[in-house]
mmCIF file of C-alpha atoms in Angstrom:
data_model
loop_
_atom_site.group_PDB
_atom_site.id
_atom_site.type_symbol
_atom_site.label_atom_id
_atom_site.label_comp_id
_atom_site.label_asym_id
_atom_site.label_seq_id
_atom_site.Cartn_x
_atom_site.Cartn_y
_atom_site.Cartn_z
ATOM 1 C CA UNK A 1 -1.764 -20.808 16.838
ATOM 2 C CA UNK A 2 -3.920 -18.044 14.843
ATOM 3 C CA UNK A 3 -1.854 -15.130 13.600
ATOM 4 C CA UNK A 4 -3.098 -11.863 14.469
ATOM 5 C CA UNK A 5 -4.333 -9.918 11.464
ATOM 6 C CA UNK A 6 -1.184 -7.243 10.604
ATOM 7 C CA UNK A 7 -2.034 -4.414 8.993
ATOM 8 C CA UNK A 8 0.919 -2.581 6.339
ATOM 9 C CA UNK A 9 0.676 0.581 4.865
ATOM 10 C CA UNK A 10 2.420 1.567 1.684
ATOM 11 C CA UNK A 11 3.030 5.421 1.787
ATOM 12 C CA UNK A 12 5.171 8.374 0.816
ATOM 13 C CA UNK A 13 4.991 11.617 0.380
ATOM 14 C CA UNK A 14 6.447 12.090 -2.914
ATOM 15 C CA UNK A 15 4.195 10.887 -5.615
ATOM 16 C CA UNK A 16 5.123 8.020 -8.193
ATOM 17 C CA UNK A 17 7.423 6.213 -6.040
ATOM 18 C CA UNK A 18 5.358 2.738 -6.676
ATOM 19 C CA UNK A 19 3.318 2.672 -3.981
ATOM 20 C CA UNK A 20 0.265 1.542 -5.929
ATOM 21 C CA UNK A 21 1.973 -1.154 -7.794
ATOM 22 C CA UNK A 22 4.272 -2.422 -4.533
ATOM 23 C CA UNK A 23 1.168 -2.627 -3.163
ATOM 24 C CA UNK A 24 -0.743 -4.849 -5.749
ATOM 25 C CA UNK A 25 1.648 -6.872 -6.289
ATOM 26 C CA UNK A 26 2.866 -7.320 -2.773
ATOM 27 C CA UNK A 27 -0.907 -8.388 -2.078
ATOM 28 C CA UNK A 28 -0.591 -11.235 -5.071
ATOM 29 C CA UNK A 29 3.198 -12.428 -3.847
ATOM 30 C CA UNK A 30 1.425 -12.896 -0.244
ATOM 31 C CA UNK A 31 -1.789 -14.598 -1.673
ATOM 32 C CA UNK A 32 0.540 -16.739 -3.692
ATOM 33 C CA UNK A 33 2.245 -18.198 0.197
ATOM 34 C CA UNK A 34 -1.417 -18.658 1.044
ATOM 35 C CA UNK A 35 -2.185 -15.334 3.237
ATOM 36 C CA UNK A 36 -5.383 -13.956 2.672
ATOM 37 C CA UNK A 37 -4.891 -10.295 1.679
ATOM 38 C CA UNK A 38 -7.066 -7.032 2.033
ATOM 39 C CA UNK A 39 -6.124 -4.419 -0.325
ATOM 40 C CA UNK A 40 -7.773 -0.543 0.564
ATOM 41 C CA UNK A 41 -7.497 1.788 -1.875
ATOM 42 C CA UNK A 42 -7.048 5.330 -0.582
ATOM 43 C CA UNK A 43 -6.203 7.193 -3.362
ATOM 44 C CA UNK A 44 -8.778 9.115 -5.680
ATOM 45 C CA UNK A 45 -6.809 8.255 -8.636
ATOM 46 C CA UNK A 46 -7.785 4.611 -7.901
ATOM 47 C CA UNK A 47 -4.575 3.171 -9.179
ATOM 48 C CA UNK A 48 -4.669 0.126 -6.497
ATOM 49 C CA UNK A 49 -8.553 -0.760 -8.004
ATOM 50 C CA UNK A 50 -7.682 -0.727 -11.093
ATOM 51 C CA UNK A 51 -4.765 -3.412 -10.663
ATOM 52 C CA UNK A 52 -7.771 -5.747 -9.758
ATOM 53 C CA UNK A 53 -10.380 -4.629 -11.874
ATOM 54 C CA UNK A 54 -10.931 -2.921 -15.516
ATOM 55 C CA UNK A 55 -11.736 1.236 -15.218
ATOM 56 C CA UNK A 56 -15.686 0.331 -15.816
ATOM 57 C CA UNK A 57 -15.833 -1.522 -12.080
ATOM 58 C CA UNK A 58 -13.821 0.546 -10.814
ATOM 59 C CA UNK A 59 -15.541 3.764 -11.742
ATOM 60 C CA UNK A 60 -18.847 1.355 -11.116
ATOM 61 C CA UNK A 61 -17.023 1.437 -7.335
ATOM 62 C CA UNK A 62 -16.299 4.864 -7.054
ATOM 63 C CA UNK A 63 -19.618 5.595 -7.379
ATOM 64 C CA UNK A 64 -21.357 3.051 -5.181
ATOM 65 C CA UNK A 65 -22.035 3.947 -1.751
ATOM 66 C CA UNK A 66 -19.880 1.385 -0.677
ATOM 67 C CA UNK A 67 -15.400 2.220 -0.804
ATOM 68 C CA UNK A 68 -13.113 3.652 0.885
ATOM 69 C CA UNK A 69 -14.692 7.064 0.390
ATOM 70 C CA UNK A 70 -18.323 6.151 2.412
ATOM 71 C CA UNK A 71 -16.429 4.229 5.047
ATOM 72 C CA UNK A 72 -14.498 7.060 6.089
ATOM 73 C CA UNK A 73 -16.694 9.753 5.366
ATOM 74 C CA UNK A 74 -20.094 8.091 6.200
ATOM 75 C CA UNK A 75 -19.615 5.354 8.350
ATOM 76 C CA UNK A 76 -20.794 2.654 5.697
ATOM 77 C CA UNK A 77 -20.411 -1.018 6.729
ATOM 78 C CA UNK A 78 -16.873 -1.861 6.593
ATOM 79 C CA UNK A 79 -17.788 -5.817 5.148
ATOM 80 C CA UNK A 80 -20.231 -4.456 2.676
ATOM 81 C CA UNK A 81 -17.122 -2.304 0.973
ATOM 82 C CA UNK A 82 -15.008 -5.220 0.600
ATOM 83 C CA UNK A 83 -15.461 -6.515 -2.911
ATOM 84 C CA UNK A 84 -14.079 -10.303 -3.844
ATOM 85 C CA UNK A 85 -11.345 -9.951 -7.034
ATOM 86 C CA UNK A 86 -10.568 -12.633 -9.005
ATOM 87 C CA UNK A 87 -7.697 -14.004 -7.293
ATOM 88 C CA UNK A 88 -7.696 -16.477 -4.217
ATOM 89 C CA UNK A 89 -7.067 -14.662 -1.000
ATOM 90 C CA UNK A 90 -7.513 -10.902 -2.329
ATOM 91 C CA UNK A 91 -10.237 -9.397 -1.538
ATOM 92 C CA UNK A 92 -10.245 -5.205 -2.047
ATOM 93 C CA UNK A 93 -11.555 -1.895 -0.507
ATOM 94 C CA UNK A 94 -12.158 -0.006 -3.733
ATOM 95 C CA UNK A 95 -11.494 3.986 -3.670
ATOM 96 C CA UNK A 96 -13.156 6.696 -5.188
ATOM 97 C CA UNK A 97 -13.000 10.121 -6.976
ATOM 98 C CA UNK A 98 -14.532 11.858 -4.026
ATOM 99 C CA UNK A 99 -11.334 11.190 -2.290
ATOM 100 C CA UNK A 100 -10.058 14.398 -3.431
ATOM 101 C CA UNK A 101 -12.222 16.362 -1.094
ATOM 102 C CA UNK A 102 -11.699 13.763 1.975
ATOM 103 C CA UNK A 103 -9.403 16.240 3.604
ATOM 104 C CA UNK A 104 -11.775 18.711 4.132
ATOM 105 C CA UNK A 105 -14.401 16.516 5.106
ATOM 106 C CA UNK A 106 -12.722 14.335 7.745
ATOM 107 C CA UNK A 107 -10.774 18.049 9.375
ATOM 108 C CA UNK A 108 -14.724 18.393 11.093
ATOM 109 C CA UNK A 109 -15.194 14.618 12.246
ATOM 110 C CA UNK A 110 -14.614 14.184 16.161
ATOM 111 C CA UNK A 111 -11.506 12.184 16.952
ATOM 112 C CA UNK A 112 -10.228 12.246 12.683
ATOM 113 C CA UNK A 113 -7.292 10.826 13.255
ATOM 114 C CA UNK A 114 -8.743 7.463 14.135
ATOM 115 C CA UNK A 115 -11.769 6.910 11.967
ATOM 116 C CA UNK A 116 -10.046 4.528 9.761
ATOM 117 C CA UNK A 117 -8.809 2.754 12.836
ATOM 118 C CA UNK A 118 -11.955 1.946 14.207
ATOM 119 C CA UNK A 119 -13.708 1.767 10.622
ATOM 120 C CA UNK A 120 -11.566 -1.622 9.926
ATOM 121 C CA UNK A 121 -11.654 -2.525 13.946
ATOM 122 C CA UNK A 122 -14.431 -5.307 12.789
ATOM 123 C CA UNK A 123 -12.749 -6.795 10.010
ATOM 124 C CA UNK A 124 -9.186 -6.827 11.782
ATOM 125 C CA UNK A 125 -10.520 -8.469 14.379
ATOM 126 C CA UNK A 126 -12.110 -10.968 13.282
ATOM 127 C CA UNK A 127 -8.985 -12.669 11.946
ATOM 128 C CA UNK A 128 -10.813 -13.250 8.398
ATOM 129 C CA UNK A 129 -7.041 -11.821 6.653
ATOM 130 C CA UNK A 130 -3.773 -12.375 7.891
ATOM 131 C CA UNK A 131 -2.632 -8.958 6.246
ATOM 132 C CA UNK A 132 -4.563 -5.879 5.271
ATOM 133 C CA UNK A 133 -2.453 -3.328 2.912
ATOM 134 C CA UNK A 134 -3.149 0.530 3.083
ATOM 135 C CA UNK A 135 -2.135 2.077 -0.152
ATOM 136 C CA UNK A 136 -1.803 6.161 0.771
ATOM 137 C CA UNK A 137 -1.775 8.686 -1.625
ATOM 138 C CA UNK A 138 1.421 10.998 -2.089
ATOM 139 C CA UNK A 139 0.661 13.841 0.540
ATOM 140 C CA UNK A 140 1.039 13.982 4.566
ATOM 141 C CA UNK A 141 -2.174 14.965 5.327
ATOM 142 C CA UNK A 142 -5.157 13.795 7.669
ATOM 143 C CA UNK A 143 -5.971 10.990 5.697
ATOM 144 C CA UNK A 144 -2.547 9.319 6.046
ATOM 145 C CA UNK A 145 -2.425 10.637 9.452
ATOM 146 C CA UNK A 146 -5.438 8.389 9.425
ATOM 147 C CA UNK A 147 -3.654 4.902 7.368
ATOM 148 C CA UNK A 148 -0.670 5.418 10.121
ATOM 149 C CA UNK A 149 -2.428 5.566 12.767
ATOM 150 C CA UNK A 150 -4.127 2.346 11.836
ATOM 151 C CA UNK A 151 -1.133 0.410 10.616
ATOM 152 C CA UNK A 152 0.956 -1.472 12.560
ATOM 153 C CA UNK A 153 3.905 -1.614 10.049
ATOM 154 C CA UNK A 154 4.558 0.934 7.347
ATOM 155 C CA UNK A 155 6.521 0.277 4.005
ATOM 156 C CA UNK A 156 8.358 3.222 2.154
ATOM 157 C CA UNK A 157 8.469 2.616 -1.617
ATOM 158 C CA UNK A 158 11.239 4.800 -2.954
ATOM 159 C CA UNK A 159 12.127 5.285 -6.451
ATOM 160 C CA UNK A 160 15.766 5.100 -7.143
ATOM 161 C CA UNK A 161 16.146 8.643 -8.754
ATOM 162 C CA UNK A 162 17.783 11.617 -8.283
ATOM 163 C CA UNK A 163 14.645 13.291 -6.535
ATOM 164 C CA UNK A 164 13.554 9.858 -4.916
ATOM 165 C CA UNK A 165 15.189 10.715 -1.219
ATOM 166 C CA UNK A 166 13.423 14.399 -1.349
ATOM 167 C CA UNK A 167 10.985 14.365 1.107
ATOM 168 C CA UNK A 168 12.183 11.262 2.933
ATOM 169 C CA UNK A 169 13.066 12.976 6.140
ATOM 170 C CA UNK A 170 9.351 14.675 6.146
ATOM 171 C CA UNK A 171 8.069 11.239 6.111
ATOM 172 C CA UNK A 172 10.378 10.274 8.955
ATOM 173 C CA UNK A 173 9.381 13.461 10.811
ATOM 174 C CA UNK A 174 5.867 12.168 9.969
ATOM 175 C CA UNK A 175 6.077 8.613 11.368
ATOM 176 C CA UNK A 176 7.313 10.706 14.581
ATOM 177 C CA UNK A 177 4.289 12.692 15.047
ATOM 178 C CA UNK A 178 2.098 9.360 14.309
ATOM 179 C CA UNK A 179 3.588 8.213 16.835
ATOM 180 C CA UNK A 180 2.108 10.461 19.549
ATOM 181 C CA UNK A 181 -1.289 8.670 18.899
ATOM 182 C CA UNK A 182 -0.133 4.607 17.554
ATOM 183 C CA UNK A 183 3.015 4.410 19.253
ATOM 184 C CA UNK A 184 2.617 0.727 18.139
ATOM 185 C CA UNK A 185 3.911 2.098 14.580
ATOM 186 C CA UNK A 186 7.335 0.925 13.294
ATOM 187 C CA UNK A 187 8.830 1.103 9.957
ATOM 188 C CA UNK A 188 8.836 -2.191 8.078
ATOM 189 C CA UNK A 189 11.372 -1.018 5.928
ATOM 190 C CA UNK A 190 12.454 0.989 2.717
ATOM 191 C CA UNK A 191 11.199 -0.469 -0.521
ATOM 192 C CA UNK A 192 13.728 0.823 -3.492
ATOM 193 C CA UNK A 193 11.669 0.869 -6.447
ATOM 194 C CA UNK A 194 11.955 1.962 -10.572
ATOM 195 C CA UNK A 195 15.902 0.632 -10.392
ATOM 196 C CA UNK A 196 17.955 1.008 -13.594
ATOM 197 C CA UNK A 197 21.007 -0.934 -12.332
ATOM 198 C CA UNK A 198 23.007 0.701 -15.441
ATOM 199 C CA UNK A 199 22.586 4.293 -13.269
ATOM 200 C CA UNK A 200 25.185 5.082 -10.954
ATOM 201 C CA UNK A 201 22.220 6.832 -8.909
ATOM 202 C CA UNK A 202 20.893 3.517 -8.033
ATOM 203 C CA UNK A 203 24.315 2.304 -6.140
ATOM 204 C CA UNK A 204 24.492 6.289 -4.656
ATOM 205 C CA UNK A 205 20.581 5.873 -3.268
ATOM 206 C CA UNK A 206 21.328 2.274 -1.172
ATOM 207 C CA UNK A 207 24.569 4.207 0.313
ATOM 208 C CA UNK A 208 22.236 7.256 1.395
ATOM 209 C CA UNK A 209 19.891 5.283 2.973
ATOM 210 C CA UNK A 210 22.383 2.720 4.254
ATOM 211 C CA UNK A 211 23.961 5.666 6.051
ATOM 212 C CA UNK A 212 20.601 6.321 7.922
ATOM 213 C CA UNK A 213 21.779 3.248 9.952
ATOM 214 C CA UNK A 214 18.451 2.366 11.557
ATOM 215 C CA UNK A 215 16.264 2.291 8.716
ATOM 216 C CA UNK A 216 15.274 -0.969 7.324
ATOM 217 C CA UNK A 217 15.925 -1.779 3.697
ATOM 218 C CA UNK A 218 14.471 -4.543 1.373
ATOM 219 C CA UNK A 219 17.308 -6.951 0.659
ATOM 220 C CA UNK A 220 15.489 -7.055 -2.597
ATOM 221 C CA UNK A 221 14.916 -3.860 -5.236
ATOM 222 C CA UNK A 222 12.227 -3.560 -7.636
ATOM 223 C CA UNK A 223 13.720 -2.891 -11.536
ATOM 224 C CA UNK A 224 12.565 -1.512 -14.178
ATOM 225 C CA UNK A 225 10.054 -3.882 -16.016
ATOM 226 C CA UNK A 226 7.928 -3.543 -19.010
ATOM 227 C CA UNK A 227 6.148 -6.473 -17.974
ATOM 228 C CA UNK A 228 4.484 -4.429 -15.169
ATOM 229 C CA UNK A 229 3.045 -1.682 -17.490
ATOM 230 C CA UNK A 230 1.538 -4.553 -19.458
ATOM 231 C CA UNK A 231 0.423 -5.643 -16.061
ATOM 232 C CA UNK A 232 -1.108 -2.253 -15.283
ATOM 233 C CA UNK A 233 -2.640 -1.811 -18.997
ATOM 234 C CA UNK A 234 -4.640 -5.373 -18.258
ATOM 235 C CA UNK A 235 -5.416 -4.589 -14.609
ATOM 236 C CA UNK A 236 -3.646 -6.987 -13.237
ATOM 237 C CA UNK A 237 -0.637 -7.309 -10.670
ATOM 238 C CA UNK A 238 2.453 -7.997 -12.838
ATOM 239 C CA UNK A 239 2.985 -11.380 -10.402
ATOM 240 C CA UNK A 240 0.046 -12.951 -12.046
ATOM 241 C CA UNK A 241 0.025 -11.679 -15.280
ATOM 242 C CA UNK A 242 3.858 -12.577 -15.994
ATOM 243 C CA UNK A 243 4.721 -14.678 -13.243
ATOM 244 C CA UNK A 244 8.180 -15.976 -15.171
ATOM 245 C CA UNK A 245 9.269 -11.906 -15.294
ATOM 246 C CA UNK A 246 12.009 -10.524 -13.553
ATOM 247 C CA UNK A 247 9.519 -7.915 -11.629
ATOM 248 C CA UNK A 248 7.219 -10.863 -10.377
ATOM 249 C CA UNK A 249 10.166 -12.917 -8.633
ATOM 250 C CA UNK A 250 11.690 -9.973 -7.258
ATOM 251 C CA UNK A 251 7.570 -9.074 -5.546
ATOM 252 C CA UNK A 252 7.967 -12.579 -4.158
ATOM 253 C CA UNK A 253 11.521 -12.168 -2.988
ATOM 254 C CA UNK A 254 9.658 -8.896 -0.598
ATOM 255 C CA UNK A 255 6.606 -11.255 -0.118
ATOM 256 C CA UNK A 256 8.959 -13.731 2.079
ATOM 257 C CA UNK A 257 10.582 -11.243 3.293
ATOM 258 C CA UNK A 258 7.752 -9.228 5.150
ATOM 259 C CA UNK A 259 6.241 -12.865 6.260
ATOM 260 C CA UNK A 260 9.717 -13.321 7.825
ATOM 261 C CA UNK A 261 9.647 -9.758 9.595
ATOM 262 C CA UNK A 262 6.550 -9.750 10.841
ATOM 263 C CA UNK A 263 5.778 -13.500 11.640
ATOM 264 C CA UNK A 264 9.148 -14.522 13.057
ATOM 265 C CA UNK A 265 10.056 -11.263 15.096
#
């Protein structure tokens, strides 16, 4: 039987919480248990490009009149954005620096909320990935309105800090008010990310969020790594650039674990 195309966005409000990087490397753990993986950029600081591709493509990219930026903004052909990367099974929606204005510019479109909805309709439907991952940028505004609406799952990186649970009931609230328009939306779970295990914070943030009681939480954290700023510095996901590293087993530990949520339940 053909699985159904699932479609995961990585968001949260607060900024720096590894969304960009859970992201990337989520897509390579996945390619790596052979599911073919569409990676959209959505944030004008083009973090999620540039873990596939040096800052010349990727500013090459953001100034084609094919990304993220043209589909949503001028209805450019959603299959003519995707660009191949060098990896098996990833294939990416590249952003742009006109993403900082997108706001403004999708508040006049008719029926905003759901332009990247029916913007990916084609390529969800014709079964060519078996996941395509959203990465948001840090703000709750139409444009994620726009990634929730056409997720089915979301994942909430959250960096184990003092400051990493501000916000998180916004985002909840969020979710709720998403809702109203995909009430197919459900929370794939917590992601705890940026872990220094030494930090009594770190044990202080699972009890929080256990305490939620139906919130979802990654069996697996994500700890601090050099490996995956060496990853970052040679645009590449940390699980193919170091696959023996601490960081790149514990993205395949969350790999298997999102196949087994969303294929077995």
């Amino acid at each position: 039987m053909c699985m159904k195309t699932t479609i995961i966005a990585f968001a949260n409000n607060k900024g720096g919480s590894g969304k960009s990087t859970g992201c990337s490397c989520v897509a390579a753990a996945l390619s790596k248990l052979n599911k073919r993986v569409l990676c959209v950029d959505g944030d004008m600081q083009l973090n999620l490009t540039l873990s596939f591709f040096n800052e010349e493509r990727a500013f090459e990219f953001a100034k084609s009149e094919f990304n993220t930026y043209t589909l949503l903004t001028k209805a450019a052909d959603s299959d003519k954005c995707v660009r191949k990367t060098e990896y098996e099974n990833i294939d990416l929606i590249p952003s742009s620096t006109l993403m900082s204005g997108v706001e403004y510019e999708l508040f006049a479109k008719w029926q905003r909320e759901t332009i990247l909805k029916r913007a990916l309709s084609k390529i969800k439907e014709s079964g060519k990935y078996d996941y395509i991952l959203l990465d948001a940028p840090p703000t709750l505004g139409c444009l994620v309105m726009n990634m929730l609406v056409c997720a089915d799952r979301l994942i909430i990186p959250l960096e184990a800090s003092p400051w990493g649970l501000f916000g998180l009931a916004n985002m909840f609230d969020f979710v709720e008010s998403v809702k109203g328009i995909n009430s197919e939306l459900s929370v794939l779970g917590v992601l705890v990310t940026k872990v220094d295990t030494r930090k009594n914070y770190f044990k202080q943030t699972l009890e929080q969020l256990n305490e939620l009681g139906n919130v979802h939480v990654f069996k697996e954290v994500i700890r601090q790594d050099s490996a995956i700023e060496w990853a970052q510095d040679n645009s590449k996901p940390v699980v193919f650039y170091k696959p023996s590293s601490r960081s790149s087993k514990e993205f395949e530990a969350v790999a298997q674990e999102i196949v087994s949520l969303c294929e077995n339940s």
